[in-house]
């Protein structure tokens, strides 16, 4: 038999979260972020469920976009990091991918090609994130270069990205908003600015398109809140089973490094999941975990395939009983507090030996 580590993924919760986001930004359309294997939830599985329910699907590369076309997704797909090689422009033209332009070499690459059909393009402005995009001082020149290219559909979309959207009072937010509005205010075409946290914290700046990521998967993008506070539901419930239940004497140590020494006689459970599955090795003693829906705690160092837990709160637990590491009734945000990771990291780290099971389409 296979190991019992399994991720249960809820179609119902995914669509519920989409509905919540639509209610938060009722005048905007949505580019749903499915990059990085849909934040660990499965690129194809998530995308086929969202196809045609959103304006576009956002991916990090043409490889991800091509995989979606092969999976039967025929709605719009946006290359959020643009192209990495010139030949990708031809692929984008043939497959009708939307392309973000953020650097001069991409514009120059477009000039030398004869494409079979024109591209829908976005111009990315760096208003303060400091990663990709044209500085506002040079952005108008880039905009004009794209505008006069015969392979570019008009009007051109304009977007930027908030660096501190989860900190509503951070001074950079207003600087970025002003920079974006100063550039885009009088230009035609779709405009996009807000990620998940921006959708919540800056409702006056949703513009035409919002780009949710974490909130789509049922995780709060705001540090002080959990998903339930925002009417979001976890799409992923990571679970396993107890494979052993042991009585351990006072003074005995658990796991590698003997980091946890039992202060008294203890009822200890061993579960079939570890950092080889994506449950982080940095998880601290005390991290919450559910056994038979009763909150227990992790004790001892997480190993590659196993983790030990304190069963004091669930003394009748036995081998084979279900264990939830995060998801239904256990917010991933609370688990992340006991690790060196944020919820993004936890979800994206799930390995392929964890079996995925989706509820209905």
GROMACS .gro file of N, CA and C in nm, residues 120-121 143 147 153-157 188-190:
model
   36
  120UNK      N    1  -0.176   4.039  -2.766
  120UNK     CA    2  -0.225   4.130  -2.664
  120UNK      C    3  -0.112   4.146  -2.564
  121UNK      N    4  -0.068   4.269  -2.539
  121UNK     CA    5   0.047   4.291  -2.452
  121UNK      C    6   0.012   4.382  -2.337
  143UNK      N    7   0.615   5.245  -2.394
  143UNK     CA    8   0.474   5.240  -2.434
  143UNK      C    9   0.459   5.280  -2.581
  147UNK      N   10   0.328   5.068  -2.899
  147UNK     CA   11   0.209   5.119  -2.966
  147UNK      C   12   0.226   5.123  -3.118
  153UNK      N   13  -0.168   4.433  -3.047
  153UNK     CA   14  -0.308   4.474  -3.043
  153UNK      C   15  -0.322   4.599  -2.957
  154UNK      N   16  -0.411   4.686  -2.999
  154UNK     CA   17  -0.436   4.809  -2.923
  154UNK      C   18  -0.577   4.803  -2.864
  155UNK      N   19  -0.594   4.865  -2.746
  155UNK     CA   20  -0.495   4.935  -2.665
  155UNK      C   21  -0.409   4.839  -2.584
  156UNK      N   22  -0.302   4.892  -2.528
  156UNK     CA   23  -0.207   4.815  -2.449
  156UNK      C   24  -0.249   4.818  -2.302
  157UNK      N   25  -0.237   4.704  -2.236
  157UNK     CA   26  -0.263   4.698  -2.092
  157UNK      C   27  -0.145   4.754  -2.013
  188UNK      N   28  -0.539   5.482  -2.258
  188UNK     CA   29  -0.646   5.383  -2.276
  188UNK      C   30  -0.597   5.244  -2.237
  189UNK      N   31  -0.687   5.148  -2.240
  189UNK     CA   32  -0.647   5.010  -2.215
  189UNK      C   33  -0.672   4.966  -2.073
  190UNK      N   34  -0.667   4.834  -2.051
  190UNK     CA   35  -0.689   4.777  -1.920
  190UNK      C   36  -0.575   4.812  -1.826
   0.00000   0.00000   0.00000
